[in-house]
Amino acid sequence: MERVLVTGGAGFLGSHLIDKLINNGSDIICLDNFFTGSKENIEHLVDHPNFELIRHDITLPILLEVDKIYNMACPASPIHYQYNAVKTIKTSVIGIINMLGMAKRVKSKILQASTSEVYGDPVEHPQTEEYWGNVNPIGIRSCYDEGKRAAECLMMDYHRMNQVDIRIARIFNTYGPRMALNDGRVVSNFIIQALRDNDLTVYGDGNQTRSFCYVDDLIEGLVLLMDHPTEIRPVNLGNDEEFTILELAETIRDLVGTKISICYEPLPSDDPTQRRPVITRAGTELGWAPSTNLRQGLEKTIKYFEEKLSKA
Ligand code: NAD
Ligand code: UDP
């Protein structure tokens, strides 16, 4: 049985990934420091014979013997990654050095959860993997963006110098059940606000765009990428339908069925104006494409938050 390490396994994406891998018959080590993750996300797994949990911070070395590493550990929401910016970049850079060291030592495959943020505020639109990006190196998002860019650099250098078998997933905005109530990203914010009959907080004029991928689709893409025999190049994973933030607000208001208003708040600095992935590489190399559209994914996510809020 293959043994798989998932760092950040108690987080939103990590916990869904573990569910999928356990279903596929893998033996899982979940590693997390519980900064933004929660025991609730993995409590259904604690008695599973193929599940093991380690409270650990990936900025510190650790010795484990595994066949595959999914490096998901890193706060992903701007409010959380800006809370301790120095810690965020340490998590990406020192964290991936520790994980690549492990991959080199035990000859395991390693997948890095990279991000569309490596494209920054993109001048090329939509974004292919060939685009080098437009990232502010000294702004409030840099700890995250530059940390992820440095992690990609380290992945490639360990591959070139030490033949580590790497996979780089550039993940675009993904949403779904198990996002934390205090996550702060736009989809969970709007859904929680709508369910509580609070106004929706649109930052800026709401004309900035994002492309939202439902979590199940994303996880399928991650596993396909890891299991690809040779694809070491970065691969965009996301849904290529693009919406303005105002369209998202209106769709959520409509699906929740409330008459709340939209209130406008200042746009945070360096907030990207547009973002949409070209997913041709994932289609050609992995045979992957998302199958859940925005309304379908939002309906499932709204149902999750309805239940969660009714218990809160
Ligand atoms: P999340 O905040 O829910 O999960 C991150 C997990 O990592 C949490 O469980 C947290 O406690 C853990 N963690 C953070 N720092 C750690 C450290 N130093 N040591 C050990 N564990 C640590 O976020 P998510 O949305 O599940 O994102 C998972 C990964 O995917 C992140 O690397 C993120 O950058 C990447 N990603 C996510 C998205 C998205 O839209 N969800 C988009 C692009 C990239
Ligand atoms: N946003 C918003 N209201 C919120 C949270 C976010 O209008 O309550 C905007 C934010 O300014 C950005 C977009 O929604 O333009 C997506 O933000 P998120 O934090 O989800 O992800 P990212 O900016 O990292 O793509």
Coordinates of C-alpha atoms and ligand atoms in Angstrom, one line a residue:
M1 CA 0.0 0.0 0.0
E2 CA 1.4 3.4 -0.9
R3 CA 2.0 5.8 2.0
V4 CA 1.1 9.4 1.2
L5 CA 2.0 12.5 3.3
V6 CA -0.5 15.4 3.0
T7 CA 0.9 18.6 4.7
G8 CA -1.9 21.1 5.5
G9 CA -4.2 18.0 5.6
A10 CA -6.6 19.5 8.2
G11 CA -7.3 22.5 5.9
F12 CA -10.0 23.0 3.3
L13 CA -8.3 21.4 0.3
G14 CA -6.1 19.0 2.2
S15 CA -9.0 17.4 4.1
H16 CA -10.9 16.8 0.8
L17 CA -7.7 15.4 -0.8
I18 CA -7.3 13.0 2.1
D19 CA -10.8 11.7 1.7
K20 CA -10.2 11.0 -1.9
L21 CA -6.8 9.3 -1.3
I22 CA -8.2 7.1 1.5
N23 CA -11.1 6.1 -0.8
N24 CA -8.5 5.2 -3.4
G25 CA -6.8 2.8 -0.9
S26 CA -3.8 4.9 0.2
D27 CA -2.3 5.0 3.7
I28 CA -2.3 8.7 4.8
I29 CA -0.1 10.8 7.1
C30 CA -1.8 14.1 7.7
L31 CA 0.6 16.8 9.0
D32 CA -0.8 20.2 10.2
N33 CA 0.0 22.9 12.6
F34 CA -3.7 23.9 12.9
F35 CA -3.1 27.5 12.0
T36 CA -6.1 27.7 9.6
G37 CA -7.0 24.0 9.6
S38 CA -9.4 22.3 12.1
K39 CA -9.8 19.0 13.8
E40 CA -13.4 19.1 12.6
N41 CA -12.3 18.7 9.0
I42 CA -10.7 15.4 9.7
E43 CA -12.6 14.1 12.8
H44 CA -14.4 11.5 10.6
L45 CA -11.0 10.0 9.8
V46 CA -9.4 9.6 13.2
D47 CA -10.5 6.0 13.7
H48 CA -9.7 5.0 10.1
P49 CA -6.9 2.4 10.1
N50 CA -5.2 4.1 7.1
F51 CA -5.1 7.6 8.8
E52 CA -2.4 9.0 11.0
L53 CA -2.3 12.6 12.3
I54 CA 0.9 14.6 13.2
R55 CA 0.7 18.1 14.7
H56 CA 3.8 19.7 13.2
D57 CA 5.0 22.8 11.5
I58 CA 6.6 22.3 8.1
T59 CA 9.1 25.1 8.7
L60 CA 10.8 22.5 11.0
P61 CA 12.5 19.4 9.7
I62 CA 10.8 16.0 10.1
L63 CA 11.8 12.5 9.1
L64 CA 9.2 10.3 7.5
E65 CA 9.2 7.5 5.0
V66 CA 6.6 8.0 2.3
D67 CA 6.0 7.3 -1.4
K68 CA 4.2 10.6 -2.2
I69 CA 4.1 14.1 -0.7
Y70 CA 1.3 16.6 -1.3
N71 CA 2.5 19.9 0.1
M72 CA -0.7 21.8 0.8
A73 CA 0.5 23.6 4.0
C74 CA 0.2 27.4 3.7
P75 CA -2.6 29.8 4.7
A76 CA -4.4 30.6 1.5
S77 CA -6.8 33.5 2.5
P78 CA -5.3 37.0 2.3
I79 CA -6.4 37.9 5.9
H80 CA -4.7 34.8 7.2
Y81 CA -1.6 34.9 5.1
Q82 CA -1.1 38.6 6.0
Y83 CA -1.7 38.0 9.7
N84 CA 2.0 36.9 10.0
A85 CA 3.5 37.7 6.7
V86 CA 7.0 36.6 7.6
K87 CA 5.7 33.2 8.9
T88 CA 3.8 32.8 5.6
I89 CA 6.9 33.2 3.4
K90 CA 8.8 30.9 5.8
T91 CA 6.1 28.3 5.4
S92 CA 6.4 28.4 1.6
V93 CA 10.1 28.6 1.3
I94 CA 11.6 26.7 4.4
G95 CA 8.6 24.4 4.3
I96 CA 9.2 23.3 0.7
I97 CA 12.9 22.9 1.4
N98 CA 12.1 20.5 4.2
M99 CA 9.7 18.6 2.0
L100 CA 12.0 18.5 -1.0
G101 CA 14.8 17.2 1.3
M102 CA 12.4 14.4 2.4
A103 CA 11.5 13.7 -1.2
K104 CA 15.1 13.5 -2.2
R105 CA 16.1 11.3 0.8
V106 CA 13.3 8.8 0.4
K107 CA 12.9 9.1 -3.4
S108 CA 9.2 10.0 -3.2
K109 CA 7.2 12.1 -5.7
I110 CA 6.2 15.5 -4.5
L111 CA 3.4 17.8 -5.5
Q112 CA 3.4 21.5 -4.6
A113 CA 0.1 23.4 -4.2
S114 CA 1.1 26.5 -6.1
T115 CA -1.3 29.2 -7.1
S116 CA -2.7 31.5 -9.8
E117 CA -1.1 34.2 -7.6
V118 CA 2.2 33.5 -9.3
Y119 CA 0.7 35.4 -12.1
G120 CA 0.1 38.4 -9.8
D121 CA -2.1 41.1 -11.4
P122 CA -1.9 39.5 -14.8
V123 CA -1.3 41.6 -17.9
E124 CA -1.8 38.6 -20.2
H125 CA -5.4 37.4 -20.1
P126 CA -6.4 34.6 -19.8
Q127 CA -3.3 33.0 -18.1
T128 CA -1.3 30.1 -19.7
E129 CA 1.4 28.3 -17.8
E130 CA 3.9 30.1 -20.1
Y131 CA 3.1 33.5 -18.6
W132 CA 5.7 34.7 -16.1
G133 CA 3.4 37.0 -14.2
N134 CA 3.2 40.5 -12.9
V135 CA 3.9 40.3 -9.2
N136 CA 4.7 43.2 -6.9
P137 CA 7.7 42.0 -4.9
I138 CA 7.2 44.4 -2.0
G139 CA 3.4 44.6 -1.5
I140 CA 1.0 43.1 1.1
R141 CA 0.4 40.0 -1.1
S142 CA 4.1 39.4 -1.7
C143 CA 4.6 37.1 1.3
Y144 CA 2.2 34.7 -0.3
D145 CA 2.9 35.3 -4.1
E146 CA 6.7 35.4 -3.8
G147 CA 6.8 32.6 -1.4
K148 CA 4.9 30.4 -3.9
R149 CA 7.1 31.6 -6.7
A150 CA 10.3 30.7 -4.7
A151 CA 8.7 27.3 -3.9
E152 CA 8.3 26.7 -7.7
C153 CA 11.9 27.7 -8.2
L154 CA 13.1 25.2 -5.5
M155 CA 10.9 22.5 -7.0
M156 CA 12.6 23.0 -10.4
D157 CA 16.1 23.2 -8.9
Y158 CA 15.7 20.0 -6.8
H159 CA 14.4 18.4 -10.0
R160 CA 17.4 19.6 -12.1
M161 CA 20.0 19.0 -9.5
N162 CA 18.7 16.0 -7.6
Q163 CA 16.3 14.4 -10.1
V164 CA 13.4 14.8 -7.6
D165 CA 10.1 13.7 -9.3
I166 CA 8.1 16.9 -9.0
R167 CA 4.5 18.1 -9.8
I168 CA 3.4 21.7 -9.7
A169 CA -0.3 22.5 -9.6
R170 CA -1.2 26.2 -10.1
I171 CA -4.5 26.2 -8.3
F172 CA -7.1 29.0 -9.2
N173 CA -9.7 30.2 -6.7
T174 CA -11.4 27.1 -5.3
Y175 CA -14.4 27.0 -3.0
G176 CA -16.7 24.5 -1.3
P177 CA -17.7 22.8 1.9
R178 CA -15.2 22.9 4.8
M179 CA -14.0 26.4 4.2
A180 CA -13.7 27.9 7.7
L181 CA -16.4 30.3 8.9
N182 CA -13.7 32.9 9.4
D183 CA -11.8 32.1 6.2
G184 CA -12.4 35.5 4.7
R185 CA -12.3 34.6 1.0
V186 CA -15.0 35.9 -1.1
V187 CA -17.2 32.9 -1.7
S188 CA -17.5 31.9 2.0
N189 CA -17.8 35.5 3.0
F190 CA -20.8 36.2 0.7
I191 CA -22.6 33.0 1.5
I192 CA -22.3 33.5 5.3
Q193 CA -23.3 37.2 4.9
A194 CA -26.3 36.2 2.8
L195 CA -27.4 33.4 5.2
R196 CA -27.2 35.8 8.1
D197 CA -29.1 38.5 6.2
N198 CA -26.1 40.9 6.4
D199 CA -25.1 43.1 3.4
L200 CA -22.6 41.6 1.0
T201 CA -19.2 43.3 1.3
V202 CA -17.8 44.0 -2.2
Y203 CA -14.3 45.3 -2.2
G204 CA -13.7 48.0 -4.8
D205 CA -16.3 48.4 -7.6
G206 CA -16.8 44.7 -8.0
N207 CA -15.7 44.6 -11.6
Q208 CA -12.6 42.6 -10.8
T209 CA -12.9 39.0 -12.1
R210 CA -12.1 35.6 -10.7
S211 CA -12.8 32.0 -12.0
F212 CA -14.2 29.8 -9.3
C213 CA -13.6 26.0 -9.2
Y214 CA -15.6 23.6 -7.1
V215 CA -13.5 21.6 -4.7
D216 CA -14.3 18.1 -6.0
D217 CA -13.2 19.1 -9.5
L218 CA -9.9 20.5 -8.2
I219 CA -9.1 17.5 -6.0
E220 CA -9.6 15.2 -9.0
G221 CA -7.2 17.3 -11.0
L222 CA -4.6 17.2 -8.2
V223 CA -4.6 13.4 -8.0
L224 CA -4.5 13.1 -11.8
L225 CA -1.5 15.4 -11.9
M226 CA 0.3 13.5 -9.1
D227 CA -0.3 10.2 -10.8
H228 CA 0.9 11.4 -14.2
P229 CA 4.1 9.5 -15.0
T230 CA 6.2 12.4 -16.3
E231 CA 4.5 15.9 -16.2
I232 CA 7.0 18.1 -14.3
R233 CA 5.9 21.4 -15.8
P234 CA 3.4 23.6 -13.9
V235 CA -0.2 22.8 -14.7
N236 CA -3.1 25.3 -14.2
L237 CA -6.0 23.7 -12.4
G238 CA -9.2 25.8 -12.2
N239 CA -12.5 26.5 -13.8
D240 CA -12.2 28.6 -16.9
E241 CA -15.6 30.4 -16.5
E242 CA -14.9 34.0 -15.4
F243 CA -17.2 36.2 -13.3
T244 CA -17.0 39.6 -11.8
I245 CA -17.2 39.8 -8.1
L246 CA -20.5 41.7 -8.5
E247 CA -21.9 38.8 -10.6
L248 CA -20.8 36.4 -7.9
A249 CA -22.6 38.5 -5.2
E250 CA -25.8 38.6 -7.3
T251 CA -25.7 34.9 -8.0
I252 CA -25.3 34.1 -4.3
R253 CA -28.0 36.5 -3.3
D254 CA -30.3 34.9 -5.8
L255 CA -29.5 31.3 -4.7
V256 CA -30.0 32.1 -1.0
G257 CA -33.1 34.0 -1.9
T258 CA -32.7 37.2 0.2
K259 CA -33.1 40.8 -0.6
I260 CA -30.0 42.1 1.2
S261 CA -28.0 45.0 -0.3
I262 CA -24.4 45.2 -1.5
C263 CA -22.1 47.5 0.4
Y264 CA -18.9 48.7 -1.1
E265 CA -15.6 48.6 0.9
P266 CA -12.1 49.8 -0.2
L267 CA -10.2 47.5 -2.6
P268 CA -7.1 46.1 -0.8
S269 CA -3.9 47.0 -2.5
D270 CA -2.5 44.8 -5.3
D271 CA -5.9 43.0 -5.6
P272 CA -5.7 41.4 -9.1
T273 CA -8.1 42.9 -11.6
Q274 CA -8.7 39.8 -13.7
R275 CA -8.0 36.1 -13.5
R276 CA -8.9 33.2 -15.7
P277 CA -6.9 30.0 -16.4
V278 CA -6.2 28.5 -19.7
I279 CA -6.6 24.8 -18.9
T280 CA -5.5 23.2 -22.1
R281 CA -2.5 21.6 -20.6
A282 CA -4.6 19.9 -17.9
G283 CA -7.0 18.7 -20.6
T284 CA -4.4 17.4 -22.9
E285 CA -2.0 15.8 -20.4
L286 CA -4.4 14.7 -17.6
G287 CA -7.7 14.4 -19.5
W288 CA -9.1 16.7 -16.8
A289 CA -11.7 19.4 -17.0
P290 CA -14.0 20.8 -14.3
S291 CA -17.6 19.5 -14.5
T292 CA -19.3 21.6 -11.8
N293 CA -20.6 25.0 -12.9
L294 CA -20.8 28.0 -10.5
R295 CA -24.5 27.7 -9.6
Q296 CA -24.2 23.9 -8.9
G297 CA -21.1 24.3 -6.8
L298 CA -22.6 27.3 -4.9
E299 CA -25.8 25.3 -4.1
K300 CA -23.7 22.6 -2.4
T301 CA -21.6 25.1 -0.6
I302 CA -24.6 27.1 0.6
K303 CA -26.2 23.8 1.9
Y304 CA -23.0 23.1 3.9
F305 CA -22.9 26.6 5.5
E306 CA -26.6 26.5 6.3
E307 CA -26.0 23.3 8.3
K308 CA -22.8 24.7 9.9
L309 CA -24.5 28.0 10.9
S310 CA -27.5 26.1 12.3
K311 CA -25.1 24.3 14.7
A312 CA -22.9 27.4 15.5
Ligands
NAD1 P1 -6.4 26.4 4.3 O1 -5.9 27.6 5.0 O2 -7.8 25.9 4.6 O3 -5.4 25.2 4.5 C1 -4.0 25.3 4.8 C2 -3.6 24.3 5.8 O4 -2.2 24.4 6.1 C3 -4.3 24.5 7.2 O5 -4.8 23.3 7.7 C4 -3.2 25.1 8.1 O6 -3.4 24.8 9.4 C5 -2.0 24.4 7.5 N1 -0.7 25.1 7.7 C6 -0.4 26.4 7.5 N2 0.8 26.7 7.8 C7 1.4 25.5 8.2 C8 2.7 25.2 8.6 N3 3.7 26.1 8.7 N4 3.0 23.9 9.0 C9 2.0 23.0 8.9 N5 0.7 23.3 8.5 C10 0.4 24.5 8.1 O7 -6.2 26.7 2.7 P2 -6.6 25.8 1.4 O8 -7.6 26.6 0.6 O9 -7.0 24.5 1.8 O10 -5.2 25.8 0.7 C11 -4.4 24.7 0.7 C12 -3.2 24.9 -0.2 O11 -3.6 25.2 -1.6 C13 -2.4 26.1 0.2 O12 -1.0 25.8 0.0 C14 -2.8 27.2 -0.8 O13 -1.8 28.2 -1.0 C15 -3.1 26.4 -2.0 N6 -4.1 27.1 -2.9 C16 -5.4 27.2 -2.5 C17 -6.3 27.8 -3.3 C18 -7.8 27.9 -3.1 O14 -8.5 28.6 -3.8 N7 -8.3 27.2 -2.1 C19 -5.8 28.5 -4.5 C20 -4.5 28.4 -4.8 C21 -3.6 27.7 -4.0
UDP2 N1 -13.6 40.2 -2.1 C1 -14.8 40.9 -1.9 N2 -15.4 40.8 -0.7 C2 -15.0 40.0 0.3 C3 -13.9 39.2 0.1 C4 -13.2 39.4 -1.1 O1 -15.2 41.7 -2.7 O2 -15.7 39.9 1.3 C5 -12.9 40.4 -3.3 C6 -11.4 40.6 -3.3 O3 -11.1 41.9 -3.1 C7 -11.0 39.9 -4.6 C8 -11.9 38.8 -4.8 O4 -13.1 39.1 -4.0 O5 -11.1 40.9 -5.6 C9 -11.4 37.4 -4.4 O6 -10.9 37.5 -3.1 P1 -10.4 36.3 -2.3 O7 -9.8 36.8 -1.1 O8 -11.4 35.3 -2.3 O9 -9.2 35.7 -3.3 P2 -8.0 36.3 -4.1 O10 -8.1 37.8 -4.1 O11 -6.8 35.8 -3.4 O12 -8.3 35.7 -5.5

